[in-house]
CSV table of C-alpha atoms in Angstrom, one decimal:
chain,number,residue,atom,x,y,z
J,25,MET,CA,-30.0,12.6,-28.5
J,26,LEU,CA,-28.0,15.4,-30.1
J,27,ILE,CA,-27.7,17.2,-26.8
J,28,HIS,CA,-26.5,14.0,-25.0
J,29,GLY,CA,-24.1,13.1,-27.7
J,30,GLY,CA,-22.6,16.7,-27.5
J,31,VAL,CA,-22.2,16.6,-23.9
J,32,HIS,CA,-20.7,13.2,-24.1
J,33,ARG,CA,-18.2,14.5,-26.6
J,34,GLN,CA,-17.4,17.6,-24.4
J,35,VAL,CA,-16.6,15.3,-21.5
J,36,VAL,CA,-14.4,13.0,-23.5
J,37,ALA,CA,-12.5,16.0,-24.9
J,38,LEU,CA,-12.1,17.6,-21.3
J,39,VAL,CA,-10.8,14.3,-19.8
J,40,ASN,CA,-8.3,13.8,-22.8
J,41,ILE,CA,-7.2,17.5,-22.3
J,42,LEU,CA,-6.7,17.1,-18.6
J,43,VAL,CA,-4.7,14.0,-19.0
J,44,LEU,CA,-2.5,15.6,-21.5
J,45,GLN,CA,-1.9,18.6,-19.2
J,46,GLY,CA,-1.0,16.3,-16.4
J,47,LEU,CA,1.5,14.4,-18.6
J,48,THR,CA,2.9,17.6,-19.7
J,49,GLY,CA,3.2,18.9,-16.2
J,50,ALA,CA,5.1,15.7,-15.4
J,51,GLY,CA,7.5,16.6,-18.4
J,52,ILE,CA,8.0,20.0,-17.0
J,53,PHE,CA,8.9,18.5,-13.6
J,54,THR,CA,11.4,16.3,-15.2
J,55,LEU,CA,13.2,19.2,-17.1
J,56,GLY,CA,13.3,21.2,-13.9
J,57,HIS,CA,14.8,18.0,-12.2
J,58,ASP,CA,17.3,17.6,-14.9
J,59,ALA,CA,18.3,21.1,-14.7
J,60,GLY,CA,18.9,20.6,-11.0
J,61,HIS,CA,21.7,18.0,-12.1
J,62,GLY,CA,23.2,20.6,-14.6
J,63,SER,CA,22.3,18.7,-17.7
J,64,LEU,CA,20.5,21.1,-19.7
J,65,SER,CA,23.3,23.6,-20.1
J,66,ASP,CA,27.1,24.1,-19.7
J,67,HIS,CA,26.2,27.2,-17.6
J,68,GLN,CA,24.9,26.6,-14.1
J,69,PHE,CA,23.1,29.9,-14.2
J,70,VAL,CA,21.1,28.7,-17.1
J,71,ASN,CA,20.2,25.4,-15.4
J,72,HIS,CA,19.3,27.1,-12.1
J,73,THR,CA,17.0,29.5,-14.0
J,74,ILE,CA,15.3,26.8,-16.1
J,75,GLY,CA,14.8,24.6,-12.9
J,76,PHE,CA,13.6,27.6,-11.0
J,77,ILE,CA,10.9,28.5,-13.3
J,78,ALA,CA,9.7,24.9,-14.2
J,79,HIS,CA,9.3,23.9,-10.8
J,80,THR,CA,7.9,27.1,-9.6
J,81,PHE,CA,5.2,26.9,-12.1
J,82,ILE,CA,4.0,23.4,-10.8
J,83,LEU,CA,4.5,24.3,-7.2
J,84,ALA,CA,7.5,21.9,-6.9
J,85,HIS,CA,10.4,22.5,-4.5
J,86,ILE,CA,13.9,23.3,-5.3
J,87,SER,CA,15.1,20.2,-3.4
J,88,LEU,CA,13.4,17.9,-5.8
J,89,GLY,CA,16.1,18.7,-8.3
J,90,ASP,CA,19.1,17.5,-6.0
J,91,THR,CA,21.5,14.7,-7.1
J,92,PRO,CA,19.8,11.3,-6.8
J,93,PRO,CA,20.6,9.8,-3.4
J,94,PRO,CA,22.0,6.3,-3.1
J,95,SER,CA,19.1,4.1,-4.1
J,96,SER,CA,18.0,1.2,-2.0
J,97,SER,CA,20.4,2.0,0.7
J,98,MET,CA,18.6,1.7,4.1
J,99,GLU,CA,21.2,4.3,5.8
J,100,ARG,CA,21.6,6.8,2.9
J,101,ASP,CA,18.5,6.8,0.8
J,102,GLU,CA,16.1,9.7,1.2
J,103,ASN,CA,12.7,8.4,0.4
J,104,TYR,CA,10.6,5.3,-0.1
J,105,LEU,CA,12.3,3.6,2.9
J,106,PRO,CA,10.7,0.5,4.1
J,107,LYS,CA,9.4,-0.2,7.4
J,108,THR,CA,11.4,-2.8,9.3
J,109,ARG,CA,10.1,-5.7,11.5
J,110,SER,CA,11.0,-3.9,14.7
J,111,GLU,CA,9.2,-0.5,13.5
J,112,LEU,CA,6.2,-2.4,12.9
J,113,LYS,CA,6.4,-4.2,16.3
J,114,MET,CA,6.3,-7.6,14.8
J,115,ALA,CA,7.4,-10.6,16.6
J,116,PRO,CA,10.7,-12.4,15.5
J,117,GLU,CA,10.4,-14.4,12.2
J,118,SER,CA,11.1,-17.7,14.1
J,119,VAL,CA,7.7,-17.6,15.8
J,120,MET,CA,5.4,-15.9,13.5
J,121,LYS,CA,3.1,-17.9,11.3
J,122,LYS,CA,1.1,-17.1,8.1
J,123,ALA,CA,-2.0,-16.1,10.1
J,124,ASP,CA,0.0,-13.8,12.0
J,125,TYR,CA,1.1,-11.9,8.9
J,126,GLU,CA,-2.3,-12.0,7.5
J,127,GLU,CA,-3.6,-10.3,10.6
J,128,ILE,CA,-1.2,-7.4,10.2
J,129,PHE,CA,-1.3,-6.9,6.4
J,130,GLY,CA,-4.4,-8.6,5.3
J,131,GLU,CA,-6.6,-5.9,3.4
J,132,THR,CA,-9.2,-6.0,0.8
J,133,PRO,CA,-8.2,-5.0,-2.8
J,134,PHE,CA,-10.3,-1.9,-2.3
J,135,TYR,CA,-8.4,-0.8,0.6
J,136,THR,CA,-5.1,-1.4,-1.1
J,137,LEU,CA,-6.4,0.8,-4.2
J,138,THR,CA,-7.2,3.5,-1.7
J,139,ARG,CA,-3.8,3.6,-0.3
J,140,MET,CA,-2.5,3.6,-3.8
J,141,ALA,CA,-4.7,6.6,-4.6
J,142,ILE,CA,-3.5,8.5,-1.4
J,143,MET,CA,0.1,7.7,-2.2
J,144,GLN,CA,-0.2,8.6,-5.9
J,145,PHE,CA,-2.1,12.0,-5.5
J,146,LEU,CA,-0.9,13.0,-2.2
J,147,GLY,CA,2.3,11.4,-1.6
J,148,TRP,CA,4.5,14.3,-3.0
J,149,GLN,CA,2.9,16.8,-0.6
J,150,LEU,CA,3.1,14.4,2.5
J,151,TYR,CA,6.8,13.9,1.6
J,152,LEU,CA,7.6,17.5,1.4
J,153,THR,CA,5.6,18.5,4.4
J,154,ILE,CA,5.9,15.8,6.9
J,155,ASN,CA,8.8,13.6,5.4
J,156,ALA,CA,6.4,10.7,4.8
J,157,LEU,CA,8.4,7.7,3.7
J,158,GLY,CA,11.4,9.6,4.1
J,159,SER,CA,14.6,8.8,6.0
J,160,THR,CA,14.0,8.2,9.7
J,161,ALA,CA,17.7,9.7,10.3
J,162,TYR,CA,15.9,13.1,10.4
J,163,PRO,CA,14.2,14.2,13.5
J,164,PRO,CA,10.2,14.3,13.6
J,165,GLY,CA,8.6,17.3,11.9
J,166,THR,CA,11.3,17.4,9.2
J,167,ASN,CA,10.1,19.1,6.1
J,168,HIS,CA,11.4,20.7,2.9
J,169,TRP,CA,9.9,24.1,3.6
J,170,ASN,CA,12.0,25.1,6.7
J,171,PRO,CA,15.2,26.7,5.6
J,172,SER,CA,16.8,25.3,8.8
J,173,SER,CA,15.6,21.7,8.3
J,174,ALA,CA,18.1,18.9,8.9
J,175,LEU,CA,17.8,18.2,5.0
J,176,PHE,CA,19.8,21.1,4.0
J,177,ARG,CA,23.2,22.5,4.4
J,178,LYS,CA,23.6,25.9,5.6
J,179,SER,CA,24.5,26.9,2.0
J,180,ASP,CA,21.1,25.9,0.9
J,181,ARG,CA,19.2,28.1,3.2
J,182,ILE,CA,19.1,31.2,0.7
J,183,PRO,CA,17.8,29.2,-2.2
J,184,ILE,CA,15.1,27.5,0.0
J,185,ILE,CA,14.1,30.9,1.0
J,186,ILE,CA,13.8,32.3,-2.6
J,187,THR,CA,12.3,29.2,-3.6
J,188,ASN,CA,9.5,29.5,-0.8
J,189,THR,CA,9.0,33.0,-1.6
J,190,ALA,CA,8.5,32.2,-5.3
J,191,LEU,CA,5.9,29.5,-4.5
J,192,CYS,CA,4.0,31.9,-2.4
J,193,LEU,CA,3.9,34.5,-5.1
J,194,TRP,CA,2.8,32.0,-7.6
J,195,ALA,CA,0.2,30.6,-5.2
J,196,THR,CA,-1.2,34.2,-5.0
J,197,CYS,CA,-1.3,34.6,-8.4
J,198,LEU,CA,-3.3,31.4,-9.0
J,199,ALA,CA,-5.7,32.7,-6.2
J,200,VAL,CA,-6.2,36.1,-8.0
J,201,TRP,CA,-6.8,34.2,-11.3
J,202,THR,CA,-9.3,31.8,-9.5
J,203,TYR,CA,-11.0,35.0,-8.1
J,204,ASN,CA,-11.3,36.6,-11.6
J,205,THR,CA,-12.5,33.5,-13.2
J,206,SER,CA,-14.1,30.8,-11.2
J,207,LEU,CA,-13.2,27.9,-8.8
J,208,LEU,CA,-14.4,25.5,-11.4
J,209,THR,CA,-11.9,27.0,-14.0
J,210,PHE,CA,-9.1,26.6,-11.4
J,211,ILE,CA,-10.0,23.0,-10.7
J,212,LYS,CA,-10.3,21.9,-14.4
J,213,PHE,CA,-7.3,23.7,-15.8
J,214,TYR,CA,-4.8,23.6,-12.8
J,215,LEU,CA,-5.7,21.7,-9.8
J,216,VAL,CA,-6.7,18.3,-11.7
J,217,PRO,CA,-3.7,18.4,-13.9
J,218,TYR,CA,-1.7,19.1,-10.9
J,219,VAL,CA,-2.9,16.0,-9.0
J,220,LEU,CA,-2.4,14.0,-12.3
J,221,LEU,CA,1.3,15.4,-12.5
J,222,ASN,CA,1.7,14.2,-8.8
J,223,HIS,CA,0.7,10.6,-9.9
J,224,TRP,CA,3.2,10.4,-12.7
J,225,VAL,CA,6.1,11.9,-10.8
J,226,LEU,CA,5.5,9.3,-8.1
J,227,ASP,CA,5.0,6.6,-10.7
J,228,PHE,CA,8.8,6.4,-11.8
J,229,PRO,CA,9.3,3.4,-9.5
J,230,PRO,CA,12.4,4.0,-7.2
J,231,GLY,CA,15.3,2.0,-6.7
J,232,ALA,CA,22.5,3.1,-10.0
J,233,VAL,CA,22.0,-0.8,-10.5
J,234,THR,CA,19.0,-1.6,-8.5
J,235,THR,CA,17.1,1.1,-10.5
J,236,ILE,CA,14.7,-0.4,-13.1
J,237,ASP,CA,14.0,0.8,-16.7
J,238,ARG,CA,10.4,0.7,-17.6
J,239,PRO,CA,8.9,1.5,-21.1
J,240,LEU,CA,6.2,3.6,-19.2
J,241,MET,CA,3.4,4.6,-21.8
J,242,GLY,CA,5.6,3.6,-24.8
J,243,TRP,CA,6.5,6.3,-27.1
J,244,MET,CA,4.2,8.8,-25.2
J,245,GLY,CA,6.3,8.2,-22.1
J,246,ARG,CA,9.5,9.0,-23.9
J,247,PHE,CA,8.0,12.0,-25.4
J,248,PHE,CA,6.2,13.6,-22.3
J,249,PHE,CA,8.6,12.2,-19.5
J,250,HIS,CA,11.9,12.9,-21.7
J,251,ASN,CA,13.0,9.3,-21.3
J,252,ILE,CA,13.2,9.5,-17.6
J,253,SER,CA,11.5,6.2,-17.1
J,254,HIS,CA,12.9,4.3,-20.1
J,255,ASP,CA,16.4,5.1,-19.3
J,256,HIS,CA,16.2,5.5,-15.5
J,257,ILE,CA,19.5,3.5,-14.9
J,258,ALA,CA,21.4,5.7,-17.3
J,259,HIS,CA,20.0,8.8,-15.4
J,260,HIS,CA,21.4,7.4,-12.1
J,261,PHE,CA,24.7,6.6,-13.3
J,262,TYR,CA,25.1,9.8,-15.4
J,263,SER,CA,22.7,12.3,-13.9
J,264,SER,CA,24.6,15.2,-15.5
J,265,ALA,CA,23.9,13.9,-19.2
J,266,PRO,CA,21.1,15.6,-21.3
J,267,PHE,CA,17.7,13.5,-21.3
J,268,TYR,CA,18.1,13.2,-25.0
J,269,ASN,CA,21.3,11.1,-24.8
J,270,GLY,CA,19.5,8.6,-22.5
J,271,PRO,CA,18.7,6.1,-25.1
J,272,GLU,CA,22.3,6.0,-26.4
J,273,ILE,CA,23.7,5.8,-22.8
J,274,THR,CA,21.3,2.8,-22.1
J,275,LYS,CA,22.7,0.9,-24.8
J,276,TYR,CA,26.1,0.9,-23.3
J,277,VAL,CA,25.0,0.6,-19.7
J,278,ARG,CA,22.8,-2.5,-20.7
J,279,LYS,CA,25.9,-4.0,-22.5
J,280,ALA,CA,28.2,-3.2,-19.5
J,281,LEU,CA,25.8,-4.7,-16.8
J,282,GLY,CA,24.9,-7.8,-18.7
J,283,ASP,CA,22.7,-9.9,-16.5
J,284,GLU,CA,22.7,-7.2,-13.8
J,285,TYR,CA,20.6,-4.8,-16.0
J,286,ASN,CA,17.1,-4.5,-14.7
J,287,TYR,CA,14.2,-4.1,-17.1
J,288,ASP,CA,10.6,-4.6,-16.4
J,289,SER,CA,7.9,-4.4,-19.2
J,290,THR,CA,5.1,-5.1,-16.7
J,291,ASN,CA,2.2,-2.8,-17.1
J,292,THR,CA,3.0,0.3,-14.9
J,293,PHE,CA,-0.3,0.1,-12.9
J,294,ARG,CA,0.1,-3.6,-12.5
J,295,ALA,CA,3.5,-3.1,-11.2
J,296,LEU,CA,2.3,-0.4,-8.9
J,297,TYR,CA,-0.3,-2.6,-7.3
J,298,ARG,CA,2.3,-5.5,-7.0
J,299,SER,CA,4.5,-3.2,-5.1
J,300,PHE,CA,1.9,-2.4,-2.7
J,301,THR,CA,1.0,-6.1,-2.1
J,302,ASN,CA,4.4,-7.6,-2.2
J,303,CYS,CA,6.5,-4.8,-0.5
J,304,GLU,CA,5.4,-4.7,3.0
J,305,PHE,CA,8.5,-4.5,5.2
J,306,VAL,CA,12.1,-5.7,5.6
J,307,GLU,CA,14.2,-7.5,8.4
J,308,ASP,CA,16.2,-5.5,10.8
J,309,ASP,CA,19.4,-7.5,10.2
J,310,GLY,CA,21.6,-8.4,7.2
J,311,GLY,CA,23.9,-6.8,4.9
J,312,ILE,CA,21.4,-7.1,2.1
J,313,VAL,CA,17.7,-7.1,3.1
J,314,MET,CA,14.9,-7.9,0.6
J,315,TRP,CA,11.3,-6.6,0.6
J,316,LYS,CA,8.9,-9.4,2.1
J,317,ASN,CA,5.4,-9.8,1.3
J,318,ARG,CA,2.1,-10.3,3.2
J,319,GLU,CA,3.2,-13.8,4.2
J,320,GLY,CA,6.5,-12.7,5.5
J,321,LYS,CA,8.3,-14.3,2.4
J,322,ALA,CA,10.8,-12.4,0.5
J,323,VAL,CA,9.6,-12.4,-3.3
J,324,ARG,CA,13.3,-12.2,-4.5
J,325,LYS,CA,16.5,-13.6,-3.0
J,326,VAL,CA,20.1,-12.5,-3.1
J,327,ALA,CA,21.9,-14.5,-5.7
J,328,GLY,CA,24.3,-16.2,-3.0
J,329,GLU,CA,21.3,-17.4,-1.1
J,330,VAL,CA,19.7,-18.9,-4.4
J,331,ASP,CA,22.8,-20.7,-4.9
J,332,LYS,CA,22.9,-22.3,-1.4
J,333,MET,CA,19.1,-23.4,-1.9
J,334,GLU,CA,20.1,-25.3,-5.1
């Protein structure tokens, strides 16, 4: 019983350590991201140095620290772009019935959870490597590793090469460390926290006014993620402001936006599952298009459309 109890405590302690390491890694990513916006220092060299070191340590790419793209713009956003009706080869809305949508989007909760796991733990790498869920304005094969990629300007090529070189050197250091210790040590103290870090980075739900403030993990989220989720709207409006000013900026942003301010206290994991089941596609036409669910219905409507219905 003593041995069993000791092992149990060791497992619990290890799980807690790994989770905390993942949270810390996400915080390092956030600091590197903020440094990319020039918000940590008045001197760009200092910002670039902090961002370079922080992102290299967690095998992140320099392009992830760029200025936020226009959120929720089908033409100009860079990631999390929805599939359209035509891209999914669906029939026109006028002829489709509920059963038709069910045939296309119907899936078991287990399958939905599997898709969520793939997205949360591998989505970052897939986006960097094959532009998964990225803008279709770029040609097939677009990735963040190629200095000549359509994603970048000519002036970006040298920084991309430097970043790629640094990541290769850091990966070599990790390989040497693994060789001199053990594969299990690498898995426990780098790979697992790295995978968890990927989850938290992708858990800042995307999409200035269409962005949403979420109290992710309460005070722990504020501490480990440096206010990035709690004050996400402020971050999009004033990306060059230091993270520690986020709460104060949010007060004024919230007052200025009034009813247009978006805040959602829904449990983050529940909100994530809701996104996977309610956000399936958008229509091809319309100045403003809304996500539609598995029944082909928009869960939310544009204010003008609601007024007409009433």
